[in-house]
Amino acid sequence: ADIHESWDPIRDWARLGMPGDKKGKGAKYSQAKTLEDLQSHFEKLDADNSGQLSLEEIEAQLRGHGQNALAWHDEDVDGVVSLDEFQEGFAFWAAVTHQVVQSTPEEWRKYQLFGTIENLEDLPPKLAKKMLKASLEKEATSSSKSHSEL
C-alpha cells in the first residue's frame, strides 16, 4: 500500500516532535524502544509531571495534530499516553521506517523519506515507471504468498 502522503504526519505523531533521524533511516525495534532520549523527551513534554501525556501536552508540541498523535500512542484508550505507550509507538514507527529503507533497492534510497520527492509523479518518468513496475510485482508476489498461507 502507498502511504507516501501520510508518511510525514505519522512520523511526527510517532516521534511527538522528538528531534533526530534527519536522514529517515529508522532503527530496529529493540534498539528504538530502549533509546535513552525517549524518556527525557517524554519528561520534557509532561508539563504537569503526572507521568502521562494529556491531549493538551501533546497538542502543545504538535499544534493541530495532537488528537491523531494521541490515537497513535494511546494503546489502552484511557485518553493519555504513558511512557511505555510512547516508547512502543516510537519503536514501532522506527522499525517500520527501518524495514522500508532496508527493503528499498540501494539505487532508489536517495529518493526516499527526505521530503525532496513526495510523489511518484515527481520522479523522472523513466525511473518512476521502473519503480512502479517493481513495486507492483513485489506487491503481487507478497499478496499471492499471503493468500496461499490462508
PDB file of C-alpha atoms in Angstrom:
ATOM      1  CA  ALA A   1       0.000   0.000   0.000  1.00  0.00           C
ATOM      2  CA  ASP A   2       1.165   3.506  -0.772  1.00  0.00           C
ATOM      3  CA  ILE A   3       1.213   5.832   2.233  1.00  0.00           C
ATOM      4  CA  HIS A   4       3.569   8.468   0.846  1.00  0.00           C
ATOM      5  CA  GLU A   5       1.300  11.422   1.684  1.00  0.00           C
ATOM      6  CA  SER A   6       0.801  10.133   5.221  1.00  0.00           C
ATOM      7  CA  TRP A   7       4.441   9.348   5.929  1.00  0.00           C
ATOM      8  CA  ASP A   8       5.442  12.724   7.406  1.00  0.00           C
ATOM      9  CA  PRO A   9       2.421  13.214   9.683  1.00  0.00           C
ATOM     10  CA  ILE A  10       2.644   9.650  11.017  1.00  0.00           C
ATOM     11  CA  ARG A  11       6.367  10.131  11.672  1.00  0.00           C
ATOM     12  CA  ASP A  12       5.554  13.306  13.593  1.00  0.00           C
ATOM     13  CA  TRP A  13       2.856  11.547  15.633  1.00  0.00           C
ATOM     14  CA  ALA A  14       5.188   8.662  16.470  1.00  0.00           C
ATOM     15  CA  ARG A  15       8.079  10.936  17.445  1.00  0.00           C
ATOM     16  CA  LEU A  16       5.945  13.555  19.280  1.00  0.00           C
ATOM     17  CA  GLY A  17       8.302  16.213  17.970  1.00  0.00           C
ATOM     18  CA  MET A  18      11.467  14.462  19.130  1.00  0.00           C
ATOM     19  CA  PRO A  19      14.416  15.612  17.001  1.00  0.00           C
ATOM     20  CA  GLY A  20      16.816  13.218  15.348  1.00  0.00           C
ATOM     21  CA  ASP A  21      16.905  10.713  12.488  1.00  0.00           C
ATOM     22  CA  LYS A  22      17.284  13.507   9.949  1.00  0.00           C
ATOM     23  CA  LYS A  23      18.062  11.008   7.205  1.00  0.00           C
ATOM     24  CA  GLY A  24      14.940   8.980   7.977  1.00  0.00           C
ATOM     25  CA  LYS A  25      16.590   5.594   8.365  1.00  0.00           C
ATOM     26  CA  GLY A  26      14.671   4.435  11.436  1.00  0.00           C
ATOM     27  CA  ALA A  27      16.044   1.721  13.698  1.00  0.00           C
ATOM     28  CA  LYS A  28      15.415  -1.848  14.693  1.00  0.00           C
ATOM     29  CA  TYR A  29      12.505  -2.171  17.118  1.00  0.00           C
ATOM     30  CA  SER A  30      14.586  -3.360  20.063  1.00  0.00           C
ATOM     31  CA  GLN A  31      17.074  -0.518  19.628  1.00  0.00           C
ATOM     32  CA  ALA A  32      14.422   2.160  19.182  1.00  0.00           C
ATOM     33  CA  LYS A  33      12.346   1.117  22.197  1.00  0.00           C
ATOM     34  CA  THR A  34      15.302   1.480  24.560  1.00  0.00           C
ATOM     35  CA  LEU A  35      16.699   4.807  23.360  1.00  0.00           C
ATOM     36  CA  GLU A  36      17.630   6.934  26.357  1.00  0.00           C
ATOM     37  CA  ASP A  37      16.362  10.071  24.602  1.00  0.00           C
ATOM     38  CA  LEU A  38      12.786   8.767  24.717  1.00  0.00           C
ATOM     39  CA  GLN A  39      12.404   9.154  28.454  1.00  0.00           C
ATOM     40  CA  SER A  40      13.940  12.626  28.564  1.00  0.00           C
ATOM     41  CA  HIS A  41      11.781  13.780  25.636  1.00  0.00           C
ATOM     42  CA  PHE A  42       8.684  12.330  27.317  1.00  0.00           C
ATOM     43  CA  GLU A  43       9.539  14.113  30.563  1.00  0.00           C
ATOM     44  CA  LYS A  44      10.025  17.381  28.693  1.00  0.00           C
ATOM     45  CA  LEU A  45       6.513  17.074  27.215  1.00  0.00           C
ATOM     46  CA  ASP A  46       4.959  16.078  30.553  1.00  0.00           C
ATOM     47  CA  ALA A  47       4.405  19.645  31.753  1.00  0.00           C
ATOM     48  CA  ASP A  48       2.422  18.677  34.864  1.00  0.00           C
ATOM     49  CA  ASN A  49       4.836  15.848  35.827  1.00  0.00           C
ATOM     50  CA  SER A  50       1.977  13.353  36.023  1.00  0.00           C
ATOM     51  CA  GLY A  51       3.890  10.604  34.244  1.00  0.00           C
ATOM     52  CA  GLN A  52       1.335  10.717  31.435  1.00  0.00           C
ATOM     53  CA  LEU A  53       0.876  12.958  28.420  1.00  0.00           C
ATOM     54  CA  SER A  54      -2.519  14.572  28.042  1.00  0.00           C
ATOM     55  CA  LEU A  55      -4.014  15.769  24.779  1.00  0.00           C
ATOM     56  CA  GLU A  56      -3.156  19.343  25.792  1.00  0.00           C
ATOM     57  CA  GLU A  57       0.505  18.471  26.404  1.00  0.00           C
ATOM     58  CA  ILE A  58       0.766  16.664  23.063  1.00  0.00           C
ATOM     59  CA  GLU A  59      -1.068  19.463  21.274  1.00  0.00           C
ATOM     60  CA  ALA A  60       1.415  21.988  22.702  1.00  0.00           C
ATOM     61  CA  GLN A  61       4.155  20.112  20.840  1.00  0.00           C
ATOM     62  CA  LEU A  62       2.344  19.188  17.614  1.00  0.00           C
ATOM     63  CA  ARG A  63      -0.109  22.097  17.206  1.00  0.00           C
ATOM     64  CA  GLY A  64      -3.083  20.737  15.315  1.00  0.00           C
ATOM     65  CA  HIS A  65      -2.125  17.055  15.268  1.00  0.00           C
ATOM     66  CA  GLY A  66      -2.476  16.223  18.948  1.00  0.00           C
ATOM     67  CA  GLN A  67      -5.603  14.098  18.602  1.00  0.00           C
ATOM     68  CA  ASN A  68      -4.008  11.953  15.899  1.00  0.00           C
ATOM     69  CA  ALA A  69      -0.796  11.543  17.893  1.00  0.00           C
ATOM     70  CA  LEU A  70      -2.802  10.619  20.983  1.00  0.00           C
ATOM     71  CA  ALA A  71      -4.669   7.969  18.968  1.00  0.00           C
ATOM     72  CA  TRP A  72      -1.360   6.634  17.621  1.00  0.00           C
ATOM     73  CA  HIS A  73       0.089   6.074  21.103  1.00  0.00           C
ATOM     74  CA  ASP A  74      -2.856   5.505  23.449  1.00  0.00           C
ATOM     75  CA  GLU A  75      -2.986   1.708  23.384  1.00  0.00           C
ATOM     76  CA  ASP A  76      -5.327   1.288  26.336  1.00  0.00           C
ATOM     77  CA  VAL A  77      -7.605   4.141  25.169  1.00  0.00           C
ATOM     78  CA  ASP A  78      -7.604   5.927  28.522  1.00  0.00           C
ATOM     79  CA  GLY A  79      -7.089   9.352  26.949  1.00  0.00           C
ATOM     80  CA  VAL A  80      -3.438   9.781  27.967  1.00  0.00           C
ATOM     81  CA  VAL A  81      -0.056   8.428  26.842  1.00  0.00           C
ATOM     82  CA  SER A  82       2.241   6.662  29.282  1.00  0.00           C
ATOM     83  CA  LEU A  83       5.998   6.425  28.814  1.00  0.00           C
ATOM     84  CA  ASP A  84       5.607   2.771  27.810  1.00  0.00           C
ATOM     85  CA  GLU A  85       2.990   3.689  25.182  1.00  0.00           C
ATOM     86  CA  PHE A  86       5.245   6.428  23.819  1.00  0.00           C
ATOM     87  CA  GLN A  87       8.184   4.019  23.625  1.00  0.00           C
ATOM     88  CA  GLU A  88       6.016   1.416  21.880  1.00  0.00           C
ATOM     89  CA  GLY A  89       4.590   3.832  19.294  1.00  0.00           C
ATOM     90  CA  PHE A  90       8.005   5.336  18.645  1.00  0.00           C
ATOM     91  CA  ALA A  91       9.721   1.950  18.299  1.00  0.00           C
ATOM     92  CA  PHE A  92       7.010   0.604  16.011  1.00  0.00           C
ATOM     93  CA  TRP A  93       7.394   3.529  13.616  1.00  0.00           C
ATOM     94  CA  ALA A  94      11.200   3.426  13.764  1.00  0.00           C
ATOM     95  CA  ALA A  95      11.088  -0.290  12.898  1.00  0.00           C
ATOM     96  CA  VAL A  96       8.654   0.269  10.012  1.00  0.00           C
ATOM     97  CA  THR A  97      10.902   3.014   8.660  1.00  0.00           C
ATOM     98  CA  HIS A  98      13.978   0.813   9.029  1.00  0.00           C
ATOM     99  CA  GLN A  99      12.273  -2.085   7.252  1.00  0.00           C
ATOM    100  CA  VAL A 100      11.094   0.131   4.391  1.00  0.00           C
ATOM    101  CA  VAL A 101      14.557   1.600   3.877  1.00  0.00           C
ATOM    102  CA  GLN A 102      16.255  -1.799   4.058  1.00  0.00           C
ATOM    103  CA  SER A 103      13.822  -3.343   1.560  1.00  0.00           C
ATOM    104  CA  THR A 104      14.251  -0.487  -0.910  1.00  0.00           C
ATOM    105  CA  PRO A 105      16.851  -1.142  -3.613  1.00  0.00           C
ATOM    106  CA  GLU A 106      20.015   0.804  -2.861  1.00  0.00           C
ATOM    107  CA  GLU A 107      19.770   2.854  -6.070  1.00  0.00           C
ATOM    108  CA  TRP A 108      16.328   4.189  -5.053  1.00  0.00           C
ATOM    109  CA  ARG A 109      17.029   5.100  -1.437  1.00  0.00           C
ATOM    110  CA  LYS A 110      18.155   8.621  -2.309  1.00  0.00           C
ATOM    111  CA  TYR A 111      14.559   9.362  -3.347  1.00  0.00           C
ATOM    112  CA  GLN A 112      13.045   8.114  -0.120  1.00  0.00           C
ATOM    113  CA  LEU A 113      11.906   9.822   3.082  1.00  0.00           C
ATOM    114  CA  PHE A 114      13.734  13.110   2.758  1.00  0.00           C
ATOM    115  CA  GLY A 115      10.889  15.341   1.645  1.00  0.00           C
ATOM    116  CA  THR A 116      12.524  16.191  -1.673  1.00  0.00           C
ATOM    117  CA  ILE A 117      10.251  13.987  -3.760  1.00  0.00           C
ATOM    118  CA  GLU A 118       6.787  13.462  -2.378  1.00  0.00           C
ATOM    119  CA  ASN A 119       5.065  11.665  -5.246  1.00  0.00           C
ATOM    120  CA  LEU A 120       5.893   9.115  -7.886  1.00  0.00           C
ATOM    121  CA  GLU A 121       4.866  11.776 -10.403  1.00  0.00           C
ATOM    122  CA  ASP A 122       7.764  13.982  -9.220  1.00  0.00           C
ATOM    123  CA  LEU A 123      10.395  11.453 -10.312  1.00  0.00           C
ATOM    124  CA  PRO A 124      11.926  11.341 -13.782  1.00  0.00           C
ATOM    125  CA  PRO A 125       9.322   9.437 -15.880  1.00  0.00           C
ATOM    126  CA  LYS A 126      11.588   6.530 -16.833  1.00  0.00           C
ATOM    127  CA  LEU A 127      12.598   5.945 -13.214  1.00  0.00           C
ATOM    128  CA  ALA A 128       9.014   6.303 -11.977  1.00  0.00           C
ATOM    129  CA  LYS A 129       7.840   3.653 -14.457  1.00  0.00           C
ATOM    130  CA  LYS A 130      10.618   1.276 -13.364  1.00  0.00           C
ATOM    131  CA  MET A 131       9.817   1.807  -9.671  1.00  0.00           C
ATOM    132  CA  LEU A 132       6.083   1.377 -10.191  1.00  0.00           C
ATOM    133  CA  LYS A 133       6.587  -1.861 -12.115  1.00  0.00           C
ATOM    134  CA  ALA A 134       8.906  -3.281  -9.448  1.00  0.00           C
ATOM    135  CA  SER A 135       6.524  -2.240  -6.650  1.00  0.00           C
ATOM    136  CA  LEU A 136       3.503  -3.819  -8.321  1.00  0.00           C
ATOM    137  CA  GLU A 137       5.429  -7.034  -8.938  1.00  0.00           C
ATOM    138  CA  LYS A 138       6.563  -7.153  -5.311  1.00  0.00           C
ATOM    139  CA  GLU A 139       3.042  -6.461  -4.075  1.00  0.00           C
ATOM    140  CA  ALA A 140       1.609  -9.205  -6.323  1.00  0.00           C
ATOM    141  CA  THR A 141       4.205 -11.669  -5.043  1.00  0.00           C
ATOM    142  CA  SER A 142       3.513 -10.719  -1.421  1.00  0.00           C
ATOM    143  CA  SER A 143      -0.237 -10.919  -1.949  1.00  0.00           C
ATOM    144  CA  SER A 144      -0.109 -14.363  -3.534  1.00  0.00           C
ATOM    145  CA  LYS A 145       2.150 -15.635  -0.732  1.00  0.00           C
ATOM    146  CA  SER A 146      -0.226 -14.393   1.966  1.00  0.00           C
ATOM    147  CA  HIS A 147      -3.250 -15.901   0.180  1.00  0.00           C
ATOM    148  CA  SER A 148      -1.534 -19.273  -0.157  1.00  0.00           C
ATOM    149  CA  GLU A 149      -0.934 -19.254   3.605  1.00  0.00           C
ATOM    150  CA  LEU A 150      -4.679 -18.999   4.363  1.00  0.00           C
TER     151      LEU A 150
END
